[in-house]
Short mmCIF file of C-alpha atoms in Angstrom, two decimals:
data_model
loop_
_atom_site.label_atom_id
_atom_site.label_comp_id
_atom_site.label_asym_id
_atom_site.label_seq_id
_atom_site.Cartn_x
_atom_site.Cartn_y
_atom_site.Cartn_z
CA PHE A 8 24.21 -8.46 -36.66
CA ILE A 9 26.68 -10.70 -34.76
CA SER A 10 25.69 -9.46 -31.78
CA GLY A 11 22.26 -9.60 -31.69
CA TRP A 12 22.99 -13.63 -32.61
CA ILE A 13 25.59 -13.39 -29.35
CA LEU A 14 22.95 -11.93 -27.16
CA MET A 15 20.36 -14.15 -28.60
CA SER A 16 22.73 -17.07 -27.79
CA GLU A 17 24.32 -16.50 -24.94
CA ARG A 18 21.21 -14.31 -23.27
CA PRO A 19 23.16 -12.53 -20.84
CA VAL A 20 19.45 -10.28 -21.18
CA ARG A 21 16.81 -11.20 -21.79
CA ILE A 22 13.21 -9.91 -22.60
CA GLY A 23 11.09 -8.27 -19.36
CA ASP A 24 14.90 -8.02 -17.93
CA PHE A 25 15.35 -5.48 -15.66
CA VAL A 26 19.07 -3.39 -16.59
CA GLU A 27 20.46 0.02 -16.31
CA VAL A 28 22.61 0.95 -19.36
CA GLU A 29 24.70 4.02 -19.13
CA GLY A 30 22.87 5.19 -16.30
CA SER A 31 19.25 4.01 -17.47
CA GLN A 32 16.79 1.83 -15.96
CA GLY A 33 14.44 -0.23 -17.81
CA THR A 34 12.73 -2.95 -18.94
CA ILE A 35 14.08 -5.26 -22.07
CA GLU A 36 10.95 -4.85 -24.38
CA LEU A 37 12.43 -6.81 -27.67
CA ILE A 38 16.37 -7.91 -28.78
CA GLY A 39 15.99 -7.89 -32.20
CA ASN A 40 18.87 -8.06 -34.75
CA ARG A 41 20.77 -5.41 -34.32
CA SER A 42 18.59 -3.39 -31.07
CA THR A 43 17.25 -3.78 -28.66
CA ARG A 44 14.52 -2.22 -26.80
CA ILE A 45 14.93 -1.18 -23.21
CA ARG A 46 11.00 1.08 -21.64
CA ARG A 47 12.73 3.02 -19.14
CA THR A 48 11.07 3.79 -15.56
CA ASP A 49 9.89 7.91 -16.89
CA GLY A 50 8.31 4.91 -19.83
CA VAL A 51 10.77 6.01 -21.97
CA HIS A 52 11.81 3.58 -25.24
CA MET A 53 15.71 3.56 -25.86
CA LEU A 54 16.95 2.12 -28.94
CA VAL A 55 20.43 0.69 -27.48
CA PRO A 56 22.71 -1.05 -30.00
CA ASN A 57 23.65 -5.19 -29.61
CA SER A 58 27.65 -4.47 -30.12
CA ALA A 59 26.74 -1.27 -27.19
CA MET A 60 25.35 -4.31 -24.84
CA LEU A 61 28.39 -6.67 -25.19
CA GLU A 62 30.61 -3.93 -24.93
CA ARG A 63 29.48 -1.36 -22.52
CA THR A 64 28.61 -2.84 -18.71
CA VAL A 65 24.95 -4.01 -18.31
CA ILE A 66 23.42 -3.88 -14.40
CA ASN A 67 21.57 -6.71 -15.40
CA TRP A 68 19.37 -6.49 -11.78
CA THR A 69 17.07 -10.00 -13.07
CA LEU A 70 19.17 -12.08 -14.60
CA VAL A 71 19.34 -14.89 -11.65
CA ASP A 72 16.43 -13.76 -9.54
CA LYS A 73 14.45 -11.04 -9.34
CA GLN A 74 15.84 -10.21 -5.92
CA ILE A 75 16.68 -7.01 -4.37
CA ARG A 76 18.75 -5.06 -1.68
CA SER A 77 18.12 -1.90 -0.77
CA VAL A 78 18.49 0.64 2.23
CA LEU A 79 16.29 2.97 4.10
CA ARG A 80 18.03 6.07 5.71
CA VAL A 81 15.29 7.44 9.42
CA GLY A 82 16.98 10.25 11.21
CA VAL A 83 16.06 11.07 14.36
CA ALA A 84 15.94 13.70 17.32
CA TYR A 85 18.86 13.44 19.39
CA GLY A 86 17.96 12.40 22.44
CA SER A 87 15.62 9.51 21.22
CA PRO A 88 15.97 5.98 22.64
CA VAL A 89 18.17 4.23 20.04
CA ARG A 90 17.83 0.62 20.95
CA GLU A 91 13.38 2.21 21.03
CA VAL A 92 14.20 2.86 17.33
CA GLU A 93 16.12 0.24 16.17
CA ARG A 94 12.56 -2.01 17.96
CA LEU A 95 10.14 -0.59 15.46
CA ILE A 96 12.32 0.34 12.40
CA TYR A 97 12.11 -3.46 12.04
CA GLN A 98 8.58 -3.76 13.35
CA ALA A 99 8.06 -1.78 9.98
CA ALA A 100 10.19 -3.93 8.47
CA GLU A 101 8.97 -7.45 9.68
CA ASP A 102 4.80 -5.94 8.81
CA GLN A 103 6.28 -5.32 4.91
CA PRO A 104 4.85 -8.17 2.62
CA GLN A 105 7.43 -7.89 0.30
CA ILE A 106 10.46 -7.44 2.34
CA ILE A 107 11.69 -11.26 2.51
CA ALA A 108 12.90 -13.18 5.64
CA GLU A 109 16.20 -14.20 4.25
CA PRO A 110 18.93 -12.71 4.34
CA ALA A 111 16.95 -11.24 7.54
CA PRO A 112 16.74 -7.49 6.98
CA SER A 113 19.31 -4.56 9.40
CA VAL A 114 19.54 -2.43 11.04
CA ALA A 115 22.49 -0.32 11.19
CA PHE A 116 22.59 2.99 13.71
CA ASP A 117 25.05 4.76 11.36
CA ASP A 118 25.95 8.30 12.06
CA PHE A 119 25.87 10.77 14.63
CA GLY A 120 24.86 13.54 11.89
CA ASP A 121 24.56 17.30 12.05
CA ASN A 122 21.15 17.18 12.74
CA ALA A 123 19.55 13.54 13.57
CA LEU A 124 20.85 10.35 15.24
CA ILE A 125 21.95 7.98 11.70
CA PHE A 126 19.79 4.63 11.55
CA ASP A 127 19.68 2.89 8.23
CA LEU A 128 17.77 -0.53 7.38
CA TYR A 129 18.71 -2.70 4.92
CA PHE A 130 16.41 -5.18 3.15
CA TRP A 131 16.15 -7.88 0.73
CA ALA A 132 12.88 -7.82 -1.69
CA ASP A 133 11.55 -10.05 -3.56
CA VAL A 134 10.66 -7.47 -6.92
CA GLY A 135 10.66 -6.95 -10.85
CA GLY A 136 12.46 -3.47 -10.45
CA GLU A 137 12.45 -0.63 -9.03
CA ARG A 138 9.02 0.69 -9.61
CA MET A 139 8.77 -1.76 -6.49
CA LEU A 140 11.11 -1.29 -4.87
CA ARG A 141 10.60 2.50 -4.46
CA GLU A 142 6.80 1.53 -3.61
CA ILE A 143 8.45 -0.73 -0.95
CA ARG A 144 10.52 2.31 0.54
CA SER A 145 7.67 4.56 0.22
CA ASP A 146 5.15 1.75 2.08
CA LEU A 147 8.46 1.92 4.76
CA ARG A 148 8.42 5.63 5.39
CA PHE A 149 4.77 5.63 6.03
CA ARG A 150 4.94 2.85 8.42
CA ILE A 151 7.86 3.80 9.56
CA SER A 152 6.05 7.81 10.60
CA ASP A 153 3.39 5.93 12.18
CA LEU A 154 5.27 4.06 14.56
CA PHE A 155 7.39 6.68 15.27
CA ALA A 156 4.40 9.13 16.05
CA GLU A 157 2.19 6.49 17.88
CA HIS A 158 5.65 6.11 20.40
CA GLY A 159 6.54 9.45 20.33
CA ILE A 160 9.61 9.46 18.60
CA THR A 161 9.97 12.82 16.59
CA ILE A 162 11.88 12.27 13.00
CA ALA A 163 14.81 14.94 12.50
CA PHE A 164 15.23 18.13 10.61
CA PRO A 165 17.38 20.89 9.90
CA GLN A 166 18.30 23.24 12.89
CA ARG A 167 20.50 25.18 13.36
CA ASP A 168 20.87 27.29 16.79
CA VAL A 169 22.41 31.18 16.47
CA HIS A 170 24.28 32.79 19.19
CA LEU A 171 24.12 36.84 18.46
CA ASP A 172 27.94 37.72 20.80
CA ASN A 173 27.39 41.21 20.25
CA LEU A 174 24.97 43.36 23.38
CA SER A 175 24.35 46.30 21.80
CA PRO A 176 20.59 46.69 21.03
CA ILE A 177 19.08 46.26 16.76
CA GLN A 178 17.55 49.11 14.75
CA ILE A 179 15.05 47.40 12.85
CA GLU A 180 12.86 49.76 10.70
CA MET A 181 9.37 49.96 9.61
CA ILE A 182 8.04 50.93 6.47
CA ASP A 183 4.40 52.96 6.64
CA ARG A 184 3.17 51.34 2.94
CA VAL A 185 -0.54 52.75 4.60
CA ASN A 186 0.40 56.39 4.56
CA LYS A 187 2.64 56.93 1.49
CA PRO A 188 0.64 57.63 -1.64
CA GLY A 189 1.21 54.66 -4.58
CA THR A 190 1.43 51.82 -2.18
CA GLU A 191 -1.60 50.65 -1.96
CA ASP A 192 -2.62 46.91 -2.42
CA ARG A 193 -3.67 46.59 -5.90
CA ALA A 194 -5.93 43.24 -6.50
#
């Protein structure tokens, strides 16, 4: 009961805030005397005892403002023009209206991966929670895909080269199912 009064007077969380409690994310719908009701991103309602809201770590994504930083990772094929890739990723970020200009988005050539040259786009967006952030990242991926296709840049996919050192012929046995009884196709 006292925890409820502390939450209501100190206001570390408010109705409408997007929070993360013990790995679950959602929006606070009600702060009662004994518990807080949170609607998770999957639509399920959680009732969290107010004492737990004060004793455990609660991440409030929207306590001060609705600006959230995110990262989008993309891998391109080896041999791609890396400065052109960087320029196109910046262009995709500039084309996205929800991405804020300050702090400015940044692109990092992160790694020479197993199957790709890895780039990360760091950006800030003015959103109310994870769902809107997922939509922004999705829109960015669509735009990056379109820009890369227009400029002949291939988004990487896992590949493996197989080298056979044994030069002796490999024997492959074919099974003749047509002439064997009981192997007819059954429709």
